[in-house]
C-alpha cells in the first residue's frame, strides 16, 4: 500500500510543479525562475515537515511517505537532495556533504549533456 500512497502523492506533486512553475515562469522571461522557485519552495516545505514530523505526534508512516516522498518528490526531487545534504552536515560529515553537492550538480549536468548528445545522435 505504501507504493500506492507514494504514487498518488507524486501525481499531485507533479501537477503542482507544472501549475506553479508555469505560473511563475510566465512572468519571468528567459531565466528559469519557475524551476528555481519550485525547488526552493519544495525544500522549504520539506524542511518544515521533516522537522515537525521527526518527533512525537508525527503522522502515520503512510502520510509521511505520501507527502514527503510522493508529493514533494513529484513537486521536486531537489527537496530530498537538500534534506540529505543537511543530514550529512548535521552529522558533521562536511566532506561527504560537500562531495554530495558537487557530485550531484556536476554529474547531473554531465548526464543531461550526455543524454542530449545521445538523443541528438538517435534522431540523425
Coordinates of N, CA and C in Angstrom, one line a residue:
X1 N 0.8 -1.2 0.0 CA 0.0 0.0 0.0 C 0.9 1.3 0.0
X2 N 2.1 1.2 0.6 CA 2.9 2.4 0.7 C 3.2 2.9 -0.7
X3 N 3.4 2.0 -1.7 CA 3.7 2.4 -3.1 C 2.5 3.2 -3.7
X4 N 1.3 2.8 -3.3 CA 0.1 3.4 -3.8 C 0.1 4.9 -3.3
X5 N 0.3 5.0 -2.0 CA 0.3 6.4 -1.4 C 1.4 7.3 -2.1
X6 N 2.6 6.7 -2.3 CA 3.6 7.5 -2.9 C 3.2 7.8 -4.4
X7 N 2.7 6.9 -5.1 CA 2.2 7.1 -6.5 C 1.2 8.2 -6.6
X8 N 0.2 8.2 -5.7 CA -0.8 9.2 -5.7 C -0.3 10.5 -5.3
X9 N 0.6 10.6 -4.3 CA 1.2 11.8 -3.9 C 2.1 12.4 -5.0
X10 N 2.8 11.6 -5.7 CA 3.7 12.0 -6.8 C 2.9 12.7 -7.9
X11 N 1.7 12.1 -8.2 CA 0.9 12.7 -9.2 C 0.4 14.1 -8.8
X12 N 0.0 14.3 -7.5 CA -0.4 15.6 -7.0 C 0.8 16.5 -7.1
X13 N 2.0 16.1 -6.7 CA 3.2 16.9 -6.7 C 3.6 17.3 -8.1
X14 N 3.5 16.4 -9.0 CA 3.8 16.7 -10.4 C 2.9 17.8 -11.0
X15 N 1.6 17.7 -10.7 CA 0.6 18.7 -11.2 C 0.9 20.0 -10.5
X16 N 1.2 20.0 -9.3 CA 1.5 21.3 -8.6 C 2.8 21.9 -9.1
X17 N 3.8 21.1 -9.4 CA 5.0 21.6 -10.0 C 4.7 22.3 -11.4
X18 N 4.0 21.6 -12.2 CA 3.7 22.2 -13.5 C 2.9 23.4 -13.4
X19 N 1.8 23.4 -12.6 CA 1.0 24.6 -12.4 C 1.7 25.8 -11.9
X20 N 2.4 25.6 -10.7 CA 3.1 26.7 -10.0 C 4.3 27.2 -10.8
X21 N 5.1 26.2 -11.3 CA 6.2 26.6 -12.1 C 5.9 27.4 -13.4
X22 N 4.8 27.0 -14.0 CA 4.3 27.7 -15.2 C 3.8 29.1 -14.9
X23 N 3.1 29.2 -13.7 CA 2.6 30.5 -13.3 C 3.7 31.4 -13.1
X24 N 4.8 31.0 -12.4 CA 5.9 31.9 -12.1 C 6.7 32.2 -13.4
X25 N 6.9 31.1 -14.2 CA 7.7 31.3 -15.4 C 7.1 32.2 -16.4
X26 N 5.7 32.2 -16.5 CA 5.0 33.1 -17.4 C 5.3 34.6 -17.2
X27 N 5.9 34.9 -16.0 CA 6.2 36.3 -15.7 C 7.7 36.5 -15.6
X28 N 8.5 35.5 -16.0 CA 9.9 35.6 -15.7 C 10.8 35.8 -16.9
X29 N 10.4 35.6 -18.1 CA 11.3 35.7 -19.2 C 12.1 34.5 -19.5
X30 N 13.4 34.7 -19.8 CA 14.3 33.6 -20.2 C 14.8 32.8 -19.0
X31 N 15.1 33.5 -17.9 CA 15.7 32.8 -16.7 C 14.7 31.8 -16.1
X32 N 15.2 30.6 -15.8 CA 14.2 29.5 -15.3 C 13.8 29.8 -13.9
X33 N 13.1 30.9 -13.7 CA 12.7 31.3 -12.3 C 11.6 30.3 -11.8
X34 N 10.8 29.8 -12.7 CA 9.7 28.8 -12.3 C 10.3 27.6 -11.6
X35 N 11.3 27.0 -12.2 CA 12.0 25.9 -11.6 C 12.7 26.2 -10.3
X36 N 13.4 27.4 -10.3 CA 14.1 27.8 -9.1 C 13.1 28.0 -7.9
X37 N 12.0 28.7 -8.2 CA 11.0 28.9 -7.1 C 10.4 27.6 -6.7
X38 N 10.1 26.7 -7.6 CA 9.6 25.4 -7.2 C 10.6 24.6 -6.3
X39 N 11.9 24.6 -6.7 CA 12.9 23.9 -5.9 C 13.0 24.5 -4.5
X40 N 13.0 25.8 -4.5 CA 13.2 26.5 -3.2 C 12.0 26.2 -2.3
X41 N 10.8 26.4 -2.8 CA 9.6 26.2 -2.0 C 9.5 24.7 -1.6
X42 N 9.9 23.8 -2.5 CA 9.9 22.4 -2.1 C 10.8 22.1 -1.0
X43 N 12.0 22.7 -1.0 CA 13.0 22.5 0.1 C 12.5 23.1 1.4
X44 N 11.8 24.2 1.3 CA 11.3 24.9 2.5 C 10.2 24.0 3.1
X45 N 9.3 23.5 2.3 CA 8.3 22.6 2.9 C 8.9 21.3 3.4
X46 N 9.8 20.8 2.7 CA 10.5 19.5 3.2 C 11.1 19.8 4.5
X47 N 11.8 20.9 4.7 CA 12.5 21.2 6.0 C 11.5 21.3 7.1
X48 N 10.4 22.1 6.8 CA 9.4 22.3 7.8 C 8.8 21.0 8.3
X49 N 8.3 20.2 7.3 CA 7.6 18.9 7.6 C 8.5 17.9 8.2
X50 N 9.7 17.8 7.7 CA 10.7 16.8 8.2 C 11.0 17.1 9.7
X51 N 11.1 18.4 10.0 CA 11.4 18.8 11.4 C 10.2 18.5 12.3
X52 N 9.0 18.9 11.8 CA 7.8 18.8 12.6 C 7.4 17.3 12.8
X53 N 7.7 16.5 11.8 CA 7.3 15.1 11.9 C 8.4 14.2 12.4
X54 N 9.4 14.7 12.9 CA 10.5 13.9 13.4 C 10.3 13.3 14.8
X55 N 9.5 14.0 15.6 CA 9.3 13.5 17.0 C 7.9 13.0 17.3
X56 N 7.5 13.1 18.5 CA 6.2 12.7 18.9 C 5.1 13.5 18.2
X57 N 4.0 12.8 18.0 CA 2.9 13.4 17.2 C 3.1 13.4 15.7
X58 N 4.1 12.7 15.3 CA 4.3 12.5 13.8 C 3.1 11.8 13.2
X59 N 2.8 12.1 12.0 CA 1.7 11.4 11.4 C 2.1 9.9 11.0
X60 N 1.1 9.1 10.7 CA 1.4 7.8 10.3 C 2.4 7.7 9.2
X61 N 3.1 6.6 9.1 CA 4.1 6.4 8.0 C 3.5 6.6 6.6
X62 N 2.3 6.2 6.4 CA 1.7 6.3 5.1 C 1.6 7.8 4.7
X63 N 1.2 8.6 5.7 CA 1.1 10.0 5.4 C 2.4 10.6 5.1
X64 N 3.4 10.3 5.9 CA 4.8 10.8 5.7 C 5.3 10.4 4.3
X65 N 5.1 9.1 3.9 CA 5.5 8.7 2.6 C 4.8 9.4 1.5
X66 N 3.5 9.5 1.6 CA 2.7 10.2 0.6 C 3.1 11.6 0.4
X67 N 3.4 12.3 1.5 CA 3.7 13.7 1.4 C 5.2 14.0 1.1
X68 N 6.1 13.4 1.9 CA 7.5 13.7 1.8 C 8.1 13.1 0.5
X69 N 7.8 11.8 0.3 CA 8.3 11.1 -0.9 C 7.5 11.3 -2.1
X70 N 6.1 11.2 -1.9 CA 5.2 11.4 -3.1 C 5.0 12.8 -3.5
X71 N 4.3 13.6 -2.7 CA 4.0 15.0 -3.2 C 5.3 15.8 -3.4
X72 N 6.2 15.8 -2.4 CA 7.4 16.6 -2.6 C 8.4 16.0 -3.6
X73 N 8.4 14.7 -3.7 CA 9.2 14.1 -4.7 C 8.7 14.4 -6.1
X74 N 7.3 14.4 -6.3 CA 6.7 14.8 -7.5 C 6.9 16.3 -7.8
X75 N 6.9 17.1 -6.8 CA 7.0 18.5 -6.9 C 8.4 18.9 -7.2
X76 N 9.4 18.2 -6.5 CA 10.8 18.4 -6.8 C 11.6 17.4 -6.1
X77 N 12.6 16.7 -6.7 CA 13.5 15.9 -6.0 C 14.6 16.7 -5.4
X78 N 14.7 17.9 -5.7 CA 15.7 18.8 -5.1 C 15.4 18.9 -3.6
X79 N 14.2 18.7 -3.2 CA 13.9 18.8 -1.7 C 14.6 17.6 -1.0
X80 N 14.5 16.5 -1.6 CA 15.2 15.3 -0.9 C 16.7 15.5 -0.9
X81 N 17.3 16.1 -2.0 CA 18.7 16.4 -2.1 C 19.1 17.3 -0.9
X82 N 18.3 18.4 -0.7 CA 18.5 19.3 0.3 C 18.5 18.7 1.7
X83 N 17.5 17.9 1.9 CA 17.4 17.2 3.2 C 18.5 16.2 3.5
X84 N 18.9 15.5 2.5 CA 20.0 14.5 2.6 C 21.3 15.3 2.9
X85 N 21.6 16.4 2.2 CA 22.8 17.2 2.4 C 22.8 17.7 3.8
X86 N 21.7 18.2 4.3 CA 21.6 18.8 5.6 C 21.8 17.7 6.6
X87 N 21.3 16.5 6.4 CA 21.5 15.4 7.3 C 23.0 15.0 7.4
X88 N 23.7 15.0 6.3 CA 25.2 14.7 6.3 C 25.9 15.8 7.1
X89 N 25.6 17.0 6.9 CA 26.2 18.2 7.5 C 25.9 18.1 9.0
X90 N 24.7 17.8 9.4 CA 24.2 17.7 10.8 C 25.0 16.6 11.5
X91 N 25.5 15.6 10.9 CA 26.3 14.6 11.5 C 27.8 14.9 11.5
X92 N 28.1 16.2 11.0 CA 29.5 16.6 11.0 C 30.3 16.0 9.8
X93 N 29.6 15.4 8.9 CA 30.2 14.8 7.7 C 30.3 15.9 6.6
X94 N 31.1 16.9 6.8 CA 31.1 18.1 5.9 C 31.7 17.7 4.6
X95 N 32.7 16.8 4.6 CA 33.3 16.4 3.3 C 32.3 15.6 2.5
X96 N 31.6 14.7 3.1 CA 30.6 13.9 2.4 C 29.5 14.8 1.9
X97 N 29.1 15.8 2.7 CA 28.0 16.8 2.3 C 28.5 17.6 1.1
X98 N 29.7 18.1 1.1 CA 30.2 18.9 0.0 C 30.4 18.0 -1.2
X99 N 30.9 16.8 -1.0 CA 31.1 15.9 -2.1 C 29.8 15.5 -2.8
X100 N 28.7 15.3 -2.0 CA 27.4 15.0 -2.5 C 26.9 16.2 -3.3
X101 N 27.0 17.4 -2.8 CA 26.6 18.6 -3.5 C 27.3 18.7 -4.9
X102 N 28.6 18.6 -4.8 CA 29.4 18.7 -6.0 C 29.1 17.6 -7.0
X103 N 29.1 16.4 -6.5 CA 28.8 15.2 -7.4 C 27.4 15.4 -8.0
X104 N 26.4 15.8 -7.2 CA 25.0 15.9 -7.7 C 24.9 16.9 -8.8
X105 N 25.5 18.1 -8.6 CA 25.4 19.1 -9.6 C 26.2 18.8 -10.8
X106 N 27.5 18.4 -10.6 CA 28.3 18.2 -11.8 C 27.9 16.9 -12.6
X107 N 27.6 15.8 -11.9 CA 27.2 14.6 -12.6 C 25.8 14.8 -13.2
X108 N 24.9 15.5 -12.6 CA 23.6 15.7 -13.2 C 23.8 16.6 -14.5
X109 N 24.6 17.6 -14.5 CA 24.8 18.4 -15.7 C 25.5 17.6 -16.8
X110 N 26.5 16.8 -16.4 CA 27.1 15.9 -17.4 C 26.1 14.9 -17.9
X111 N 25.2 14.4 -17.1 CA 24.2 13.4 -17.6 C 23.3 14.1 -18.6
X112 N 22.9 15.3 -18.3 CA 22.0 16.0 -19.2 C 22.7 16.2 -20.5
X113 N 24.0 16.6 -20.5 CA 24.8 16.9 -21.7 C 24.9 15.6 -22.5
X114 N 25.3 14.5 -21.8 CA 25.5 13.2 -22.4 C 24.2 12.7 -23.0
X115 N 23.1 12.9 -22.3 CA 21.8 12.5 -22.8 C 21.4 13.3 -24.0
X116 N 21.7 14.6 -24.0 CA 21.4 15.4 -25.2 C 22.2 14.9 -26.4
X117 N 23.4 14.6 -26.2 CA 24.3 14.0 -27.3 C 23.7 12.7 -27.8
X118 N 23.4 11.8 -26.9 CA 22.8 10.5 -27.3 C 21.4 10.7 -28.0
X119 N 20.6 11.6 -27.5 CA 19.3 11.9 -28.1 C 19.5 12.5 -29.5
X120 N 20.4 13.4 -29.7 CA 20.7 14.0 -31.0 C 21.2 13.0 -32.0
X121 N 22.0 12.0 -31.5 CA 22.5 11.0 -32.4 C 21.4 10.1 -32.9
X122 N 20.4 9.8 -32.1 CA 19.4 8.9 -32.4 C 18.4 9.5 -33.4
X123 N 18.4 10.8 -33.6 CA 17.5 11.4 -34.5 C 18.1 11.7 -35.8
X124 N 19.4 11.5 -35.9 CA 20.1 11.8 -37.2 C 20.3 10.5 -38.0

